[in-house]
Amino acid sequence: MADLYTVSKSPFEKNSLEDAIRFSSEGASILLIEDGVYGAMAGTAVSDLVANAAGRKFYALRADLKARGIAEDRLIDGVELVDYAGFVDLVVNHDKVQAWL
Amino acid sequence: MSDVKKFMYLNRRAPYGTIYAWESLEVVLIGAAFDQEVSLMFVDDGVSQLVKGSDTSESDMKNFTPTYRTLGDYGVRHMYVDKASLEARGLTQDDLIEVAWEDWETEEEVDNIVEILDSEEIAKKLEESDVVFSF
């Protein structure tokens, strides 16, 4: 089973998302939380990072998207939304969690 | 010992602007004292933590570069550095400190445990670790 990476910082402020993708193995899951959810938006200066990352599954925490007024139809195709229970499921269904701050 | 875990300390910040690098080093020393398998990873500005020639005498801060050199004595076996982060900062391995390692029991010796890796190799090391601590 692969690892779960959480990314909590804005991709416009820090390169955490870029690194999480670069240093993850194929099959890894990347969960965008807090300011990390900006990385889930389509049509931004950094959205190619996610759109072009092959072999990684992306998730975003719905509560953090809603808090920032990011509508679901603005997201990059293939990004799956999860609630807090879904977050827990991701944690237990992966080998371990790596936090990228 | 059967319950030895692979601990990876992931360092991504420059040494003196914030407290992260120093805190990481403190935790590494504590973890290593408990006989776990401890490795350190340096990426992004974290690679600057290993740059040699640091002199803090005029900035009133503790210079903790010498502490990295002692990590081998604490049983730290591996220190990995991201090649791309190093190159982006105009650095090469020649700019970095060397850390020797010696196993007192088996007399196994390594002159320098600091190793440069590419992205793929780093991904593998992170995946193989049991626990990753981010700093």
PDB file of N, CA and C in Angstrom, chain A residues 23-89:
ATOM      1  N   PHE A  23       8.389  14.074  -4.781  1.00  0.00           N
ATOM      2  CA  PHE A  23       8.984  13.068  -3.897  1.00  0.00           C
ATOM      3  C   PHE A  23       8.023  11.945  -3.512  1.00  0.00           C
ATOM      4  N   SER A  24       6.877  11.890  -4.167  1.00  0.00           N
ATOM      5  CA  SER A  24       5.961  10.778  -3.899  1.00  0.00           C
ATOM      6  C   SER A  24       6.208   9.687  -4.934  1.00  0.00           C
ATOM      7  N   SER A  25       5.844   8.475  -4.567  1.00  0.00           N
ATOM      8  CA  SER A  25       5.989   7.363  -5.507  1.00  0.00           C
ATOM      9  C   SER A  25       4.692   7.195  -6.277  1.00  0.00           C
ATOM     10  N   GLU A  26       4.777   6.530  -7.409  1.00  0.00           N
ATOM     11  CA  GLU A  26       3.573   6.229  -8.178  1.00  0.00           C
ATOM     12  C   GLU A  26       2.597   5.477  -7.280  1.00  0.00           C
ATOM     13  N   GLY A  27       1.332   5.842  -7.361  1.00  0.00           N
ATOM     14  CA  GLY A  27       0.331   5.183  -6.536  1.00  0.00           C
ATOM     15  C   GLY A  27       0.030   5.933  -5.262  1.00  0.00           C
ATOM     16  N   ALA A  28       0.818   6.969  -4.971  1.00  0.00           N
ATOM     17  CA  ALA A  28       0.593   7.743  -3.750  1.00  0.00           C
ATOM     18  C   ALA A  28      -0.673   8.583  -3.856  1.00  0.00           C
ATOM     19  N   SER A  29      -1.233   8.920  -2.703  1.00  0.00           N
ATOM     20  CA  SER A  29      -2.370   9.828  -2.660  1.00  0.00           C
ATOM     21  C   SER A  29      -1.936  11.137  -2.041  1.00  0.00           C
ATOM     22  N   ILE A  30      -2.468  12.240  -2.586  1.00  0.00           N
ATOM     23  CA  ILE A  30      -2.130  13.558  -2.069  1.00  0.00           C
ATOM     24  C   ILE A  30      -3.413  14.266  -1.675  1.00  0.00           C
ATOM     25  N   LEU A  31      -3.519  14.592  -0.398  1.00  0.00           N
ATOM     26  CA  LEU A  31      -4.722  15.233   0.135  1.00  0.00           C
ATOM     27  C   LEU A  31      -4.430  16.702   0.414  1.00  0.00           C
ATOM     28  N   LEU A  32      -5.194  17.572  -0.240  1.00  0.00           N
ATOM     29  CA  LEU A  32      -5.016  19.009  -0.065  1.00  0.00           C
ATOM     30  C   LEU A  32      -5.928  19.499   1.048  1.00  0.00           C
ATOM     31  N   ILE A  33      -5.313  20.128   2.050  1.00  0.00           N
ATOM     32  CA  ILE A  33      -6.082  20.638   3.185  1.00  0.00           C
ATOM     33  C   ILE A  33      -5.668  22.083   3.465  1.00  0.00           C
ATOM     34  N   GLU A  34      -6.454  22.771   4.303  1.00  0.00           N
ATOM     35  CA  GLU A  34      -6.164  24.162   4.669  1.00  0.00           C
ATOM     36  C   GLU A  34      -5.853  24.974   3.396  1.00  0.00           C
ATOM     37  N   ASP A  35      -4.787  25.799   3.403  1.00  0.00           N
ATOM     38  CA  ASP A  35      -4.480  26.601   2.212  1.00  0.00           C
ATOM     39  C   ASP A  35      -3.989  25.739   1.046  1.00  0.00           C
ATOM     40  N   GLY A  36      -3.726  24.478   1.320  1.00  0.00           N
ATOM     41  CA  GLY A  36      -3.322  23.569   0.255  1.00  0.00           C
ATOM     42  C   GLY A  36      -4.414  23.368  -0.781  1.00  0.00           C
ATOM     43  N   VAL A  37      -5.685  23.621  -0.403  1.00  0.00           N
ATOM     44  CA  VAL A  37      -6.790  23.389  -1.350  1.00  0.00           C
ATOM     45  C   VAL A  37      -6.729  24.315  -2.565  1.00  0.00           C
ATOM     46  N   TYR A  38      -6.004  25.437  -2.458  1.00  0.00           N
ATOM     47  CA  TYR A  38      -5.865  26.297  -3.639  1.00  0.00           C
ATOM     48  C   TYR A  38      -5.198  25.541  -4.783  1.00  0.00           C
ATOM     49  N   GLY A  39      -4.440  24.522  -4.447  1.00  0.00           N
ATOM     50  CA  GLY A  39      -3.783  23.698  -5.465  1.00  0.00           C
ATOM     51  C   GLY A  39      -4.752  22.834  -6.248  1.00  0.00           C
ATOM     52  N   ALA A  40      -6.002  22.749  -5.783  1.00  0.00           N
ATOM     53  CA  ALA A  40      -7.002  21.914  -6.465  1.00  0.00           C
ATOM     54  C   ALA A  40      -7.757  22.684  -7.541  1.00  0.00           C
ATOM     55  N   MET A  41      -7.552  24.018  -7.603  1.00  0.00           N
ATOM     56  CA  MET A  41      -8.312  24.843  -8.549  1.00  0.00           C
ATOM     57  C   MET A  41      -7.775  24.736  -9.977  1.00  0.00           C
ATOM     58  N   ALA A  42      -8.707  24.645 -10.899  1.00  0.00           N
ATOM     59  CA  ALA A  42      -8.337  24.618 -12.317  1.00  0.00           C
ATOM     60  C   ALA A  42      -8.046  26.031 -12.813  1.00  0.00           C
ATOM     61  N   GLY A  43      -7.239  26.125 -13.866  1.00  0.00           N
ATOM     62  CA  GLY A  43      -7.005  27.397 -14.531  1.00  0.00           C
ATOM     63  C   GLY A  43      -6.155  28.379 -13.766  1.00  0.00           C
ATOM     64  N   THR A  44      -5.331  27.902 -12.857  1.00  0.00           N
ATOM     65  CA  THR A  44      -4.427  28.798 -12.127  1.00  0.00           C
ATOM     66  C   THR A  44      -3.014  28.670 -12.695  1.00  0.00           C
ATOM     67  N   ALA A  45      -2.114  29.513 -12.197  1.00  0.00           N
ATOM     68  CA  ALA A  45      -0.721  29.486 -12.646  1.00  0.00           C
ATOM     69  C   ALA A  45      -0.019  28.191 -12.259  1.00  0.00           C
ATOM     70  N   VAL A  46      -0.592  27.457 -11.295  1.00  0.00           N
ATOM     71  CA  VAL A  46       0.084  26.239 -10.826  1.00  0.00           C
ATOM     72  C   VAL A  46      -0.741  24.977 -11.051  1.00  0.00           C
ATOM     73  N   SER A  47      -1.890  25.102 -11.701  1.00  0.00           N
ATOM     74  CA  SER A  47      -2.766  23.933 -11.789  1.00  0.00           C
ATOM     75  C   SER A  47      -2.186  22.793 -12.630  1.00  0.00           C
ATOM     76  N   ASP A  48      -1.206  23.120 -13.492  1.00  0.00           N
ATOM     77  CA  ASP A  48      -0.584  22.050 -14.275  1.00  0.00           C
ATOM     78  C   ASP A  48       0.151  21.034 -13.395  1.00  0.00           C
ATOM     79  N   LEU A  49       0.595  21.502 -12.216  1.00  0.00           N
ATOM     80  CA  LEU A  49       1.286  20.596 -11.290  1.00  0.00           C
ATOM     81  C   LEU A  49       0.428  19.367 -11.023  1.00  0.00           C
ATOM     82  N   VAL A  50      -0.827  19.631 -10.701  1.00  0.00           N
ATOM     83  CA  VAL A  50      -1.749  18.545 -10.369  1.00  0.00           C
ATOM     84  C   VAL A  50      -2.252  17.858 -11.640  1.00  0.00           C
ATOM     85  N   ALA A  51      -2.605  18.685 -12.617  1.00  0.00           N
ATOM     86  CA  ALA A  51      -3.182  18.128 -13.853  1.00  0.00           C
ATOM     87  C   ALA A  51      -2.212  17.177 -14.559  1.00  0.00           C
ATOM     88  N   ASN A  52      -0.910  17.456 -14.455  1.00  0.00           N
ATOM     89  CA  ASN A  52       0.083  16.650 -15.175  1.00  0.00           C
ATOM     90  C   ASN A  52       0.741  15.558 -14.330  1.00  0.00           C
ATOM     91  N   ALA A  53       0.360  15.463 -13.071  1.00  0.00           N
ATOM     92  CA  ALA A  53       1.002  14.470 -12.197  1.00  0.00           C
ATOM     93  C   ALA A  53       0.388  13.095 -12.435  1.00  0.00           C
ATOM     94  N   ALA A  54       1.131  12.248 -13.150  1.00  0.00           N
ATOM     95  CA  ALA A  54       0.611  10.919 -13.454  1.00  0.00           C
ATOM     96  C   ALA A  54       0.809   9.973 -12.277  1.00  0.00           C
ATOM     97  N   GLY A  55      -0.132   9.084 -12.090  1.00  0.00           N
ATOM     98  CA  GLY A  55       0.038   8.034 -11.093  1.00  0.00           C
ATOM     99  C   GLY A  55      -0.185   8.472  -9.655  1.00  0.00           C
ATOM    100  N   ARG A  56      -0.646   9.706  -9.445  1.00  0.00           N
ATOM    101  CA  ARG A  56      -0.994  10.163  -8.099  1.00  0.00           C
ATOM    102  C   ARG A  56      -2.483  10.466  -8.056  1.00  0.00           C
ATOM    103  N   LYS A  57      -3.098  10.101  -6.929  1.00  0.00           N
ATOM    104  CA  LYS A  57      -4.525  10.385  -6.760  1.00  0.00           C
ATOM    105  C   LYS A  57      -4.654  11.608  -5.860  1.00  0.00           C
ATOM    106  N   PHE A  58      -5.452  12.577  -6.296  1.00  0.00           N
ATOM    107  CA  PHE A  58      -5.596  13.817  -5.527  1.00  0.00           C
ATOM    108  C   PHE A  58      -6.954  13.899  -4.841  1.00  0.00           C
ATOM    109  N   TYR A  59      -6.908  14.388  -3.610  1.00  0.00           N
ATOM    110  CA  TYR A  59      -8.123  14.620  -2.821  1.00  0.00           C
ATOM    111  C   TYR A  59      -8.055  16.035  -2.248  1.00  0.00           C
ATOM    112  N   ALA A  60      -9.219  16.612  -1.974  1.00  0.00           N
ATOM    113  CA  ALA A  60      -9.252  17.916  -1.314  1.00  0.00           C
ATOM    114  C   ALA A  60     -10.336  17.884  -0.236  1.00  0.00           C
ATOM    115  N   LEU A  61     -10.060  18.540   0.857  1.00  0.00           N
ATOM    116  CA  LEU A  61     -11.004  18.546   1.977  1.00  0.00           C
ATOM    117  C   LEU A  61     -12.108  19.576   1.705  1.00  0.00           C
ATOM    118  N   ARG A  62     -13.343  19.073   1.633  1.00  0.00           N
ATOM    119  CA  ARG A  62     -14.474  19.904   1.232  1.00  0.00           C
ATOM    120  C   ARG A  62     -14.656  21.106   2.168  1.00  0.00           C
ATOM    121  N   ALA A  63     -14.512  20.897   3.453  1.00  0.00           N
ATOM    122  CA  ALA A  63     -14.729  21.981   4.424  1.00  0.00           C
ATOM    123  C   ALA A  63     -13.780  23.146   4.174  1.00  0.00           C
ATOM    124  N   ASP A  64     -12.533  22.832   3.799  1.00  0.00           N
ATOM    125  CA  ASP A  64     -11.549  23.894   3.565  1.00  0.00           C
ATOM    126  C   ASP A  64     -11.804  24.612   2.242  1.00  0.00           C
ATOM    127  N   LEU A  65     -12.315  23.865   1.252  1.00  0.00           N
ATOM    128  CA  LEU A  65     -12.707  24.497  -0.020  1.00  0.00           C
ATOM    129  C   LEU A  65     -13.858  25.462   0.221  1.00  0.00           C
ATOM    130  N   LYS A  66     -14.879  24.987   0.955  1.00  0.00           N
ATOM    131  CA  LYS A  66     -16.066  25.815   1.213  1.00  0.00           C
ATOM    132  C   LYS A  66     -15.704  27.066   1.995  1.00  0.00           C
ATOM    133  N   ALA A  67     -14.819  26.903   2.960  1.00  0.00           N
ATOM    134  CA  ALA A  67     -14.414  28.046   3.786  1.00  0.00           C
ATOM    135  C   ALA A  67     -13.758  29.127   2.937  1.00  0.00           C
ATOM    136  N   ARG A  68     -13.147  28.713   1.830  1.00  0.00           N
ATOM    137  CA  ARG A  68     -12.434  29.663   0.969  1.00  0.00           C
ATOM    138  C   ARG A  68     -13.243  30.064  -0.254  1.00  0.00           C
ATOM    139  N   GLY A  69     -14.513  29.612  -0.279  1.00  0.00           N
ATOM    140  CA  GLY A  69     -15.392  30.015  -1.370  1.00  0.00           C
ATOM    141  C   GLY A  69     -15.023  29.415  -2.719  1.00  0.00           C
ATOM    142  N   ILE A  70     -14.353  28.274  -2.683  1.00  0.00           N
ATOM    143  CA  ILE A  70     -13.973  27.625  -3.946  1.00  0.00           C
ATOM    144  C   ILE A  70     -15.065  26.636  -4.342  1.00  0.00           C
ATOM    145  N   ALA A  71     -15.779  26.971  -5.416  1.00  0.00           N
ATOM    146  CA  ALA A  71     -16.876  26.105  -5.868  1.00  0.00           C
ATOM    147  C   ALA A  71     -16.320  24.821  -6.473  1.00  0.00           C
ATOM    148  N   GLU A  72     -17.115  23.754  -6.357  1.00  0.00           N
ATOM    149  CA  GLU A  72     -16.645  22.445  -6.828  1.00  0.00           C
ATOM    150  C   GLU A  72     -16.423  22.415  -8.340  1.00  0.00           C
ATOM    151  N   ASP A  73     -17.143  23.282  -9.080  1.00  0.00           N
ATOM    152  CA  ASP A  73     -16.958  23.258 -10.537  1.00  0.00           C
ATOM    153  C   ASP A  73     -15.701  24.014 -10.980  1.00  0.00           C
ATOM    154  N   ARG A  74     -14.967  24.541 -10.005  1.00  0.00           N
ATOM    155  CA  ARG A  74     -13.703  25.217 -10.333  1.00  0.00           C
ATOM    156  C   ARG A  74     -12.493  24.300 -10.179  1.00  0.00           C
ATOM    157  N   LEU A  75     -12.770  23.048  -9.795  1.00  0.00           N
ATOM    158  CA  LEU A  75     -11.645  22.153  -9.476  1.00  0.00           C
ATOM    159  C   LEU A  75     -11.080  21.437 -10.702  1.00  0.00           C
ATOM    160  N   ILE A  76      -9.838  21.066 -10.592  1.00  0.00           N
ATOM    161  CA  ILE A  76      -9.162  20.277 -11.629  1.00  0.00           C
ATOM    162  C   ILE A  76      -9.852  18.920 -11.740  1.00  0.00           C
ATOM    163  N   ASP A  77     -10.069  18.460 -12.980  1.00  0.00           N
ATOM    164  CA  ASP A  77     -10.705  17.155 -13.194  1.00  0.00           C
ATOM    165  C   ASP A  77      -9.949  16.056 -12.460  1.00  0.00           C
ATOM    166  N   GLY A  78     -10.691  15.195 -11.808  1.00  0.00           N
ATOM    167  CA  GLY A  78     -10.071  14.047 -11.159  1.00  0.00           C
ATOM    168  C   GLY A  78      -9.779  14.251  -9.682  1.00  0.00           C
ATOM    169  N   VAL A  79      -9.870  15.496  -9.211  1.00  0.00           N
ATOM    170  CA  VAL A  79      -9.665  15.734  -7.776  1.00  0.00           C
ATOM    171  C   VAL A  79     -10.935  15.306  -7.041  1.00  0.00           C
ATOM    172  N   GLU A  80     -10.773  14.434  -6.086  1.00  0.00           N
ATOM    173  CA  GLU A  80     -11.920  13.902  -5.355  1.00  0.00           C
ATOM    174  C   GLU A  80     -12.101  14.646  -4.041  1.00  0.00           C
ATOM    175  N   LEU A  81     -13.340  14.989  -3.718  1.00  0.00           N
ATOM    176  CA  LEU A  81     -13.583  15.704  -2.464  1.00  0.00           C
ATOM    177  C   LEU A  81     -13.846  14.722  -1.333  1.00  0.00           C
ATOM    178  N   VAL A  82     -13.331  15.063  -0.154  1.00  0.00           N
ATOM    179  CA  VAL A  82     -13.591  14.226   1.020  1.00  0.00           C
ATOM    180  C   VAL A  82     -14.033  15.112   2.185  1.00  0.00           C
ATOM    181  N   ASP A  83     -14.829  14.528   3.076  1.00  0.00           N
ATOM    182  CA  ASP A  83     -15.164  15.212   4.321  1.00  0.00           C
ATOM    183  C   ASP A  83     -14.210  14.691   5.392  1.00  0.00           C
ATOM    184  N   TYR A  84     -14.423  15.080   6.650  1.00  0.00           N
ATOM    185  CA  TYR A  84     -13.482  14.673   7.699  1.00  0.00           C
ATOM    186  C   TYR A  84     -13.428  13.157   7.874  1.00  0.00           C
ATOM    187  N   ALA A  85     -14.595  12.500   7.721  1.00  0.00           N
ATOM    188  CA  ALA A  85     -14.609  11.035   7.842  1.00  0.00           C
ATOM    189  C   ALA A  85     -13.798  10.407   6.703  1.00  0.00           C
ATOM    190  N   GLY A  86     -13.894  11.040   5.525  1.00  0.00           N
ATOM    191  CA  GLY A  86     -13.126  10.566   4.379  1.00  0.00           C
ATOM    192  C   GLY A  86     -11.632  10.732   4.604  1.00  0.00           C
ATOM    193  N   PHE A  87     -11.266  11.823   5.266  1.00  0.00           N
ATOM    194  CA  PHE A  87      -9.882  12.088   5.662  1.00  0.00           C
ATOM    195  C   PHE A  87      -9.383  10.930   6.525  1.00  0.00           C
ATOM    196  N   VAL A  88     -10.186  10.554   7.505  1.00  0.00           N
ATOM    197  CA  VAL A  88      -9.809   9.454   8.398  1.00  0.00           C
ATOM    198  C   VAL A  88      -9.656   8.149   7.608  1.00  0.00           C
ATOM    199  N   ASP A  89     -10.600   7.910   6.698  1.00  0.00           N
ATOM    200  CA  ASP A  89     -10.515   6.701   5.873  1.00  0.00           C
ATOM    201  C   ASP A  89      -9.209   6.670   5.082  1.00  0.00           C
TER     202      ASP A  89
END
